[in-house]
XYZ file of C-alpha atoms in Angstrom:
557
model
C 239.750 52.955 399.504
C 239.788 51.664 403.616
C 242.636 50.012 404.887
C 242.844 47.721 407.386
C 243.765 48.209 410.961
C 247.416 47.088 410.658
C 247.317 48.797 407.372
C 248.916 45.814 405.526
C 245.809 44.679 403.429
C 243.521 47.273 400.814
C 240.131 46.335 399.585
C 241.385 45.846 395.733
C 240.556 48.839 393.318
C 237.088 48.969 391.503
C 238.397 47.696 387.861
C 238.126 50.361 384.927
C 234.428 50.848 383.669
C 234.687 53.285 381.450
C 233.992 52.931 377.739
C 236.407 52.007 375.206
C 237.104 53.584 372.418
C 234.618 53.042 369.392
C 235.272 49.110 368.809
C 234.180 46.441 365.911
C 231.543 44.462 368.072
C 229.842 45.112 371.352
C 228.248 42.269 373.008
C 225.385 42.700 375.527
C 225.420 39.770 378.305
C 228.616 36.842 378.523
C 226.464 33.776 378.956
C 226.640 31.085 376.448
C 225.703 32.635 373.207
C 227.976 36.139 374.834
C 230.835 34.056 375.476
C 230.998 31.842 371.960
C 230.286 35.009 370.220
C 233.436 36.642 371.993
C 235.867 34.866 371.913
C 235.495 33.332 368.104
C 235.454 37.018 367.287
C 238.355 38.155 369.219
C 240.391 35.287 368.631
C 239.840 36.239 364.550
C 241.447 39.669 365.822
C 238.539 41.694 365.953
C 238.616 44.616 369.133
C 235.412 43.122 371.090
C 233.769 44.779 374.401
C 231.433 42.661 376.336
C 228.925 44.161 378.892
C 227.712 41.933 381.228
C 225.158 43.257 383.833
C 225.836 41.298 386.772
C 229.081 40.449 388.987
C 232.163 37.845 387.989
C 232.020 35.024 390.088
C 234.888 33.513 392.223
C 235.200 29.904 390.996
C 237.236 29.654 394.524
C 233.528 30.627 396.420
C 231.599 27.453 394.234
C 232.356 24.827 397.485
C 230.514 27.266 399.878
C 227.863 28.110 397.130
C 227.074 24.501 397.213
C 226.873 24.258 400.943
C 224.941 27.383 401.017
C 222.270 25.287 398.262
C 221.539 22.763 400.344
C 221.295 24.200 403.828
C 217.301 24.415 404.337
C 217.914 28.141 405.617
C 218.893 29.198 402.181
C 217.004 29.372 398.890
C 218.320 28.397 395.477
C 218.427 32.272 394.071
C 220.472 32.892 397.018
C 223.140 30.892 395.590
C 223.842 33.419 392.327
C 222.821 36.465 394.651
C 219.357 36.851 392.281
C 216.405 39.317 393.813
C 215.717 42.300 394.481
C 214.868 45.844 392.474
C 217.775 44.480 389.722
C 215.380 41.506 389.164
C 212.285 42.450 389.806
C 209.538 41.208 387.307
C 205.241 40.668 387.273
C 203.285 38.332 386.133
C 199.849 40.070 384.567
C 199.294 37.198 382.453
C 196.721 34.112 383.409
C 199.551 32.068 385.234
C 201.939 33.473 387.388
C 205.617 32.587 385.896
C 208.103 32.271 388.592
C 210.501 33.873 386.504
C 213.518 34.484 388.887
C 213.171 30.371 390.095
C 215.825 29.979 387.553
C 218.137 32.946 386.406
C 221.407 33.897 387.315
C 222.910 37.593 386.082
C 226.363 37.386 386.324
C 229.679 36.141 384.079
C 228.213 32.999 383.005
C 224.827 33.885 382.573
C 222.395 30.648 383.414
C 225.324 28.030 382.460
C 226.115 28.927 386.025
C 223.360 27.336 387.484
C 221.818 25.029 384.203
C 221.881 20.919 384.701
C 223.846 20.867 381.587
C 221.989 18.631 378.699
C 222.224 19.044 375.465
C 220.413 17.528 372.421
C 220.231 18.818 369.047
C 216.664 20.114 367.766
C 214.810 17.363 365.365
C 214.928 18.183 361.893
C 210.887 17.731 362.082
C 211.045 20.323 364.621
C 212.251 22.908 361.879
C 209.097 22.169 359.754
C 206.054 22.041 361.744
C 204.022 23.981 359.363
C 204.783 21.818 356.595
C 204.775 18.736 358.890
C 201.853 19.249 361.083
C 199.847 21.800 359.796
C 200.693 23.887 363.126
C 202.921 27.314 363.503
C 205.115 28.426 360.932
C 208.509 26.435 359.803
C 211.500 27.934 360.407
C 213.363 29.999 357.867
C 216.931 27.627 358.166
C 216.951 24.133 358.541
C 218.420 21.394 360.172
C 221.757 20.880 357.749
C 222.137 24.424 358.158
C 222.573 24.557 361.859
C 224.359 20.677 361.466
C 227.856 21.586 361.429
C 227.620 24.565 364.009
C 225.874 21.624 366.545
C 229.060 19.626 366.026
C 231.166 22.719 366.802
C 228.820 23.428 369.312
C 229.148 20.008 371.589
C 233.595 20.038 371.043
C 233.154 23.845 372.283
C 231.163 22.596 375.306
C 232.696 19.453 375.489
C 229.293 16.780 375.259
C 229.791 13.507 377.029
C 227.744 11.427 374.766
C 227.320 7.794 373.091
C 225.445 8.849 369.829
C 223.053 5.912 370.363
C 219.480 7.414 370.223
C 218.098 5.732 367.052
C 215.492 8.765 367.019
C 218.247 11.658 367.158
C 218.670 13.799 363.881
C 221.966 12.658 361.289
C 225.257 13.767 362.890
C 228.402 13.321 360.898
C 231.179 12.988 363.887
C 230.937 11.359 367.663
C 230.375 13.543 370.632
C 233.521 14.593 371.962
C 233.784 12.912 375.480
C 232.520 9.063 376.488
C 229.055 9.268 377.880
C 228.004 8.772 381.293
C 226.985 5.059 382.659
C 223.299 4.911 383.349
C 221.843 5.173 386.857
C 220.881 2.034 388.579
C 217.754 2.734 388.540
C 217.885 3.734 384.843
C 218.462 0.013 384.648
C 215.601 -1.108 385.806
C 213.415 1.242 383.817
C 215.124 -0.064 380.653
C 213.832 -3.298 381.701
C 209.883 -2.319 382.229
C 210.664 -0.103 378.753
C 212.147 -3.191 376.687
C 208.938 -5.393 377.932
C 206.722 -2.406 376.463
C 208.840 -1.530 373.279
C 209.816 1.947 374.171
C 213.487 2.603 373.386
C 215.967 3.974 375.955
C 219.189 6.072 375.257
C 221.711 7.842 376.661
C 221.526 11.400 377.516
C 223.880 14.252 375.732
C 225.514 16.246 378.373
C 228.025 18.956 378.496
C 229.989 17.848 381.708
C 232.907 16.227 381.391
C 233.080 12.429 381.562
C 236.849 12.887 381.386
C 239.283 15.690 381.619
C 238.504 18.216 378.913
C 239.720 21.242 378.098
C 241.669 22.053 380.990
C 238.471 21.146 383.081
C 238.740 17.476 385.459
C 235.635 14.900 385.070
C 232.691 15.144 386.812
C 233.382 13.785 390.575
C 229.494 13.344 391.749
C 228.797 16.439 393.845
C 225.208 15.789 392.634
C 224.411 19.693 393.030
C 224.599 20.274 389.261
C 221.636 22.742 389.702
C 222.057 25.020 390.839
C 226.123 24.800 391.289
C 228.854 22.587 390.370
C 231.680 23.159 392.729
C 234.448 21.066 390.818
C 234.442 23.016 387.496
C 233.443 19.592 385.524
C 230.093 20.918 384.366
C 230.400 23.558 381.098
C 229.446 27.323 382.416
C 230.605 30.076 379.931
C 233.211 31.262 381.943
C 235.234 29.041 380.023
C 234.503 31.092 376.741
C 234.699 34.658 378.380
C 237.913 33.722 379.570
C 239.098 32.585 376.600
C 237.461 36.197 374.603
C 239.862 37.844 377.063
C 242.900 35.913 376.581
C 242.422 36.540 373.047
C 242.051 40.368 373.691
C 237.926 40.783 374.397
C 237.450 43.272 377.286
C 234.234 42.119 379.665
C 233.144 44.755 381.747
C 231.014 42.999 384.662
C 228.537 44.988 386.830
C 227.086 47.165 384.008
C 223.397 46.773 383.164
C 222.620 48.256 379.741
C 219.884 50.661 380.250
C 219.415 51.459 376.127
C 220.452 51.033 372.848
C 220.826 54.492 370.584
C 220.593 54.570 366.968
C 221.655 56.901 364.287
C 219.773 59.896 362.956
C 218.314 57.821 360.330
C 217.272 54.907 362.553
C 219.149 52.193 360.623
C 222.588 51.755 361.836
C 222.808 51.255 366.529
C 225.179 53.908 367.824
C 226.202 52.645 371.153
C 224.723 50.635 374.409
C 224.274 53.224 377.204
C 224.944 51.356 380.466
C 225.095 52.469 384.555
C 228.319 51.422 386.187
C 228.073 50.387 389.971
C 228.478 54.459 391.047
C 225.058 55.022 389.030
C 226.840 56.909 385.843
C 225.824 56.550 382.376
C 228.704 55.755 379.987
C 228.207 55.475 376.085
C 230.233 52.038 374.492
C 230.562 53.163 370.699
C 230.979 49.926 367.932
C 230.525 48.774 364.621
C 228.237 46.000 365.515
C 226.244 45.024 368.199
C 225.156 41.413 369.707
C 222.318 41.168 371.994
C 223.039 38.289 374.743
C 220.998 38.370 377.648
C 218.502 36.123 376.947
C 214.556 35.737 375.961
C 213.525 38.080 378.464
C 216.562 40.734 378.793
C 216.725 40.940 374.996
C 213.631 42.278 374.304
C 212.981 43.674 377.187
C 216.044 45.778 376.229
C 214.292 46.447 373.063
C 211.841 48.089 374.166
C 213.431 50.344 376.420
C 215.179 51.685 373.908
C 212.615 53.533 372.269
C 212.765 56.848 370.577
C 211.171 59.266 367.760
C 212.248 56.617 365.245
C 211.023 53.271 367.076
C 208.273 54.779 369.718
C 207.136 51.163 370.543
C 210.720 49.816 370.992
C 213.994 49.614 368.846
C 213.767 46.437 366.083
C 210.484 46.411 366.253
C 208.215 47.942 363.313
C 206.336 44.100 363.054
C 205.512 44.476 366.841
C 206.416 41.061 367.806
C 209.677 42.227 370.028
C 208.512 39.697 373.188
C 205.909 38.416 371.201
C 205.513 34.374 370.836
C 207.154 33.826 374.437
C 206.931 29.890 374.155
C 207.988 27.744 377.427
C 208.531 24.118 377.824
C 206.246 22.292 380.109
C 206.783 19.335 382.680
C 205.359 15.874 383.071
C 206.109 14.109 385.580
C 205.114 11.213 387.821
C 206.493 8.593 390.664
C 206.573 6.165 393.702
C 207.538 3.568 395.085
C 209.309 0.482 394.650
C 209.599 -2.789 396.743
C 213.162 -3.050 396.389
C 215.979 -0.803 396.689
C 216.596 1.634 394.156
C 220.261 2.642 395.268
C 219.303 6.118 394.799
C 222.281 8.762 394.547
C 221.739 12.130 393.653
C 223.618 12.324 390.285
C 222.431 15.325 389.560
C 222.054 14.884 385.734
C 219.886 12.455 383.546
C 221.477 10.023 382.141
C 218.912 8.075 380.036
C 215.821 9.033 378.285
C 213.613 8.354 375.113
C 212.711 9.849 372.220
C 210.359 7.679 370.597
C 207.526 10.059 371.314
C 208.825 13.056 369.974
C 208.602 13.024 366.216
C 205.513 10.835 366.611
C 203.614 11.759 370.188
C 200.340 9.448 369.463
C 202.265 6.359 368.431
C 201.647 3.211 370.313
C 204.665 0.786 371.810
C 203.698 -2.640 371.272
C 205.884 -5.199 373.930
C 206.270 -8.734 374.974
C 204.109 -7.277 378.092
C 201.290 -4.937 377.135
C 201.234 -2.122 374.962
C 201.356 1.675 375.099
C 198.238 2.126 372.999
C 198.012 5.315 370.443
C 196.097 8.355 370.559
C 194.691 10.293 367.408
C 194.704 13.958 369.219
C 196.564 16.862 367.830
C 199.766 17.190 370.047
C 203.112 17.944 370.434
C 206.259 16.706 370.387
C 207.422 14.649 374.123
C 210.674 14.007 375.350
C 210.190 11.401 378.197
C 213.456 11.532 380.736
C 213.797 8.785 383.692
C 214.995 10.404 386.939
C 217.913 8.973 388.858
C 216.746 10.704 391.994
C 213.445 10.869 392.789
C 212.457 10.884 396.590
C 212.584 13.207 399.506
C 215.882 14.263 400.925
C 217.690 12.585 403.792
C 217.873 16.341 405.305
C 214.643 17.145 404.429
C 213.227 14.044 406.472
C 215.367 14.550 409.326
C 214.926 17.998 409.730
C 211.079 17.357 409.437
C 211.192 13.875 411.705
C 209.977 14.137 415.365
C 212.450 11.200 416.533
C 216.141 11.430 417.492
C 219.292 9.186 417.513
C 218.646 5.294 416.384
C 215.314 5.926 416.034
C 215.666 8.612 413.205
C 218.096 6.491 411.359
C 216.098 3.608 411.349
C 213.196 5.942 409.545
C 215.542 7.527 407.041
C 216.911 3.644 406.756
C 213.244 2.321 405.705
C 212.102 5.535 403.859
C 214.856 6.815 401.614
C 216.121 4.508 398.885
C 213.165 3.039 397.056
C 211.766 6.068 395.179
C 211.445 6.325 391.207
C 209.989 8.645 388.556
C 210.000 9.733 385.100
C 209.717 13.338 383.936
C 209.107 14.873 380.346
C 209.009 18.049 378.359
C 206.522 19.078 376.106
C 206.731 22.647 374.001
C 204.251 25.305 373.268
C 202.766 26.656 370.183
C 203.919 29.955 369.506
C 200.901 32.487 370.590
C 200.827 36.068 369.876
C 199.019 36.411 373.198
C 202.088 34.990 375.433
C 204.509 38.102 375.611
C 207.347 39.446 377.334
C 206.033 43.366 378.104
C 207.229 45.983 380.326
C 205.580 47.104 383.191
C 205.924 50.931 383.866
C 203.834 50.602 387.341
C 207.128 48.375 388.974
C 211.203 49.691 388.046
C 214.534 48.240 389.021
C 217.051 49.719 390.920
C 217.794 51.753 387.984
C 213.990 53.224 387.284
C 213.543 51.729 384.246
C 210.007 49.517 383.549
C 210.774 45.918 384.894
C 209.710 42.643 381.999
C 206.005 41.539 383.114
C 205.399 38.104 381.820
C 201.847 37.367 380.176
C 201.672 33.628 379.613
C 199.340 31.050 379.717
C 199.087 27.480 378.641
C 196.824 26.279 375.244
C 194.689 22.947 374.784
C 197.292 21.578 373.007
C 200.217 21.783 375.468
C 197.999 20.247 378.097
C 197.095 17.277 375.971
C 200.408 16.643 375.249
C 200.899 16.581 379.172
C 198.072 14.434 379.657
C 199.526 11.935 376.690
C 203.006 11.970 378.506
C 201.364 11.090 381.801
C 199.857 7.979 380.206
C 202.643 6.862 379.040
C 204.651 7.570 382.412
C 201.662 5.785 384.207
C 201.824 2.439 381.314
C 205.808 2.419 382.108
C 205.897 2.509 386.040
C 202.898 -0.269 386.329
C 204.740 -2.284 383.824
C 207.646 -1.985 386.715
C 205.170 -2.325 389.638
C 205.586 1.531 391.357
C 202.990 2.801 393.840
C 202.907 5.639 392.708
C 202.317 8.699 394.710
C 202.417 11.881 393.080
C 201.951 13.111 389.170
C 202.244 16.450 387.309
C 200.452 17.127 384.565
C 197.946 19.145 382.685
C 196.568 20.628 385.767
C 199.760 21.314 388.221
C 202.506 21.655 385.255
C 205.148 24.017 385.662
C 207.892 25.688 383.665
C 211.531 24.646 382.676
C 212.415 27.822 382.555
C 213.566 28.192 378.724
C 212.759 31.178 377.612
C 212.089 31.297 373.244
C 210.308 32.749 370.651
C 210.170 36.825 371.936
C 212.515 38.128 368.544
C 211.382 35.460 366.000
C 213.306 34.791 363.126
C 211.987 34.919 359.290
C 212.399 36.540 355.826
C 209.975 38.692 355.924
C 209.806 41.910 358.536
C 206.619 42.260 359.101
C 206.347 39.029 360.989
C 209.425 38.692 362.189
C 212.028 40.283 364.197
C 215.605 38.954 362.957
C 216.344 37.487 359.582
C 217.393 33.739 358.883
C 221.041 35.200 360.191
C 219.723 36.607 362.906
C 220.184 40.478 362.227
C 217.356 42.162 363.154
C 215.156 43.611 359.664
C 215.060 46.992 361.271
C 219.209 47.538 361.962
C 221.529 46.676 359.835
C 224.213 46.774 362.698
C 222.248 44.287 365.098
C 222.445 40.617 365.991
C 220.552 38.990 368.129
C 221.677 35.308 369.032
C 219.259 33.893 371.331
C 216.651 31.145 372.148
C 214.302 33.924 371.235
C 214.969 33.763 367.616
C 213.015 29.844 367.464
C 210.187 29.695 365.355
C 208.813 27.014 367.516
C 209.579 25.316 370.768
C 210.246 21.710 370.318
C 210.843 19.832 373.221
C 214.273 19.726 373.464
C 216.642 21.488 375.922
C 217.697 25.114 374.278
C 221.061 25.555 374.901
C 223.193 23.408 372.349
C 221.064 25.224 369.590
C 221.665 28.375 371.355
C 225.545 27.968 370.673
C 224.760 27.104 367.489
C 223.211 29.829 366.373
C 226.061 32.245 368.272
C 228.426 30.343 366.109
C 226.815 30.714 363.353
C 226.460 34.418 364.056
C 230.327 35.172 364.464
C 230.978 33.312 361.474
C 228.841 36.055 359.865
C 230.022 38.693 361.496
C 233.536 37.888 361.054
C 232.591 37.997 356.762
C 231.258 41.364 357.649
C 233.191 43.375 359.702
């Protein structure tokens, strides 16, 4: 420990790393599903340990984080301190994934950094096999995962108006007031109304109001990748909250294995490196993986041994098999009239009307959106409330000063629109998180190589979302300058499908409650356990599911 020069101040003391004593669960990573599963299990009096690989964050540091985001020197994985050996990855597959665009390791996982919507799955999106003749269904259903969604959205505290006429059955109201749409949201709901397409509001878990000891959203507009005022849900809230109710979170302590028992059916303990590079040994009864659709399996299969020499959980071989993405559309211009653009830094109104039925036409007052008979996918269709360049962007790239500059940024910021969309992947054996022995982290061990490519079907889904992007923005008379589609898509960075759930173990990785087929001992609540993509945002069904789990491990333990 250094002192300072007058000797009044000390650094503060490295906090205590070392292993508890043998405990009832042991949670790998304190993100979102981490956090939920913590504290419900903690606060039910059971002795939890949570190891999270990267650092705590000072919510006092989130003001100069955001400052940091949008200065043009810095880049957004700055921001959560992401690169490096730690996070190194490859790409050996036909596209390169830019996997590190959009994680954060840390307490909080990628709540810290996530824009924060949240929409339950479709119950059509739990039967595709029976549905569409495409994938396999899932092994639960909607009504099972319905009352863990509504404990979901009051745990995350959902601003929301419950008015999408194409959203599944919900029994209760969200918990918080939605958010008024964007001004330009407004005039998209006119162009949509002349074509018959349907506009809604969009779930989000920021608070509309003061909620749970966290003050409504105040407009930074910096949502992603930080939201200085505390409005926006991270997991900290939850981790927290484990500890209050007795969890211990250990921060700074990668887990470099999982060890089983002699007979290879029971885990023994998570093996993780504190910060002076020793190995410690965290004994429990359970264990919950956390760390995402990479980090999970890619844990997996570092753990091998005599017993599981391609990885641990998995004698089907699918551990990072079916990696499954969701894809962007998008497209915009401009307008001849102002668009009062703001960056709100959240989406506020969308529609659903494509999802369930993609090649369905919209007949208007107008024209029409006319229907297609491919095979595709479901498409969530969101309408951006900021969508040009920014004013710091175009002064920093301007070649005028003074009035002269202002007068540009005056007649070139302010009439820009767009729409975006997601479409979802098929699951494909072929799209896989691996390990890569040729490349290590910081630690030695094999970093996750990513081998992913896009199928026929996923890029006429784009191509179907761009038509109706292009049919909505003519309707409302946008130049429009720029699309992304089929050719020029890119990822939204939710990782799912890499430990697959099902009944039976040979194609599957985790049962229908999410303990894995080979360990009786192991849970794994994650967006890797979907049995197909959808197209709607991950997280809320992510919580879900980590609800769902505690419940089951509280019956257990």
């Amino acid at each position: 420990m250094s002192a300072s020069d007058d000797g009044d101040e000390r650094e503060s003391p490295e906090p205590d790393r070392t292993p508890s004593d043998r405990v009832d669960v042991c949670v790998v990573g304190a993100g979102p599903a981490g956090g939920l599963v913590a504290h419900r299990l903690a606060d039910r009096g059971h002795d939890v340990v949570v190891l999270e690989a990267g650092p705590r964050f000072d919510p006092a540091d989130r003001l100069e984080r955001m400052e940091r985001s949008i200065r043009p020197a810095h880049g957004g994985r700055e921001v959560w301190e992401m690169g490096g050996p730690r996070d190194a990855f490859t790409t050996p597959g036909e596209l390169f994934y830019p996997l590190n665009v959009a994680r954060a390791k840390g307490v909080g996982g990628s709540t810290l950094h996530w824009q924060g919507m949240v929409m339950r799955l479709h119950e059509s999106d739990f039967r595709r096999r029976s549905r569409d003749d495409v994938a396999d269904d899932w092994p639960i259903d909607y009504d099972d995962l319905k009352p863990y969604y509504a404990e979901a959205e009051s745990a995350l505290g959902v601003a929301g108006a419950s008015d999408n006429p194409f959203a599944p059955p919900r029994d209760e109201p969200h918990p918080l007031p939605a958010f008024e749409p964007s001004y330009s949201d407004s005039l998209f709901a006119e162009a949509c109304e002349r074509l018959g397409v349907t506009t809604h509001s969009v779930p989000n878990a920021r608070n509309s109001e003061p909620y749970d000891d966290r003050s409504a959203c105040v407009g930074f507009g910096t949502c992603k990748p930080v939201c200085p005022s505390g409005a926006k849900y991270t997991a900290e809230s939850h981790v927290e909250k484990a500890e209050a109710a007795g969890a211990r979170v250990l921060d700074r302590v990668p887990v470099q294995r999982l060890e089983h028992d002699a007979a290879g059916e029971r885990v023994e303990a998570a093996v993780y490196a504190t910060p002076d590079g020793e190995e410690h040994r965290q004994e429990a009864r359970a264990f919950v993986l956390a760390c995402g659709g990479v980090e999970n399996p890619r844990l997996l299969l570092l753990s091998e041994s005599e017993r599981y020499p391609d990885g641990l959980a998995n004698s089907s071989g699918l551990v990072g098999r079916y990696f499954m993405e969701h894809l962007f559309a998008g497209m915009g211009g401009t307008l001849d009239e102002r668009t009062r653009q703001n960056h709100v830094g959240f989406i506020t109104t969308e529609s659903h009307q494509f999802y369930d039925e993609p090649g369905a036409s919209a007949e208007g007052t107008e024209s029409s959106i006319p229907a297609s008979d491919d095979d595709l996918g479901p498409i969530k269709l969101e309408f951006l409330n900021y969508a040009g360049p920014s004013p710091v962007e175009m002064a920093l790239s301007a070649e005028t000063w003074g009035d002269e500059l202002l007068s540009q940024l005056r007649e070139g910021y302010g009439n820009h629109v767009a729409m975006g969309a997601l479409v979802g992947q098929l699951p494909r054996a072929e799209n896989r998180i691996a390990l890569d022995p040729g490349t290590t982290d910081d630690y030695g061990n094999p970093v996750p190589a990513v081998h992913w490519r896009i199928d026929d079907r996923t890029r006429r889904t784009l191509a179907r979302a761009n038509e109706i992007q292009r049919t909505i923005l003519e309707s409302l008379g946008v130049d429009i300058e720029w699309t992304v589609g089929p050719d020029n898509t890119g990822p939204a960075y939710h990782h799912m499908g890499t430990t697959r759930m099902g009944t039976d173990p040979e194609t599957s990785v985790v049962d229908p409650r999410l303990r894995t087929h080979d360990l009786s001992n192991l849970w794994i609540p994650s967006s890797g356990a979907f049995v197909t993509s959808g197209a709607m945002n991950p997280t809320l069904t992510i919580a879900a599911l980590a609800l769902r789990v505690a419940d089951d491990l509280d019956s257990r333990l």
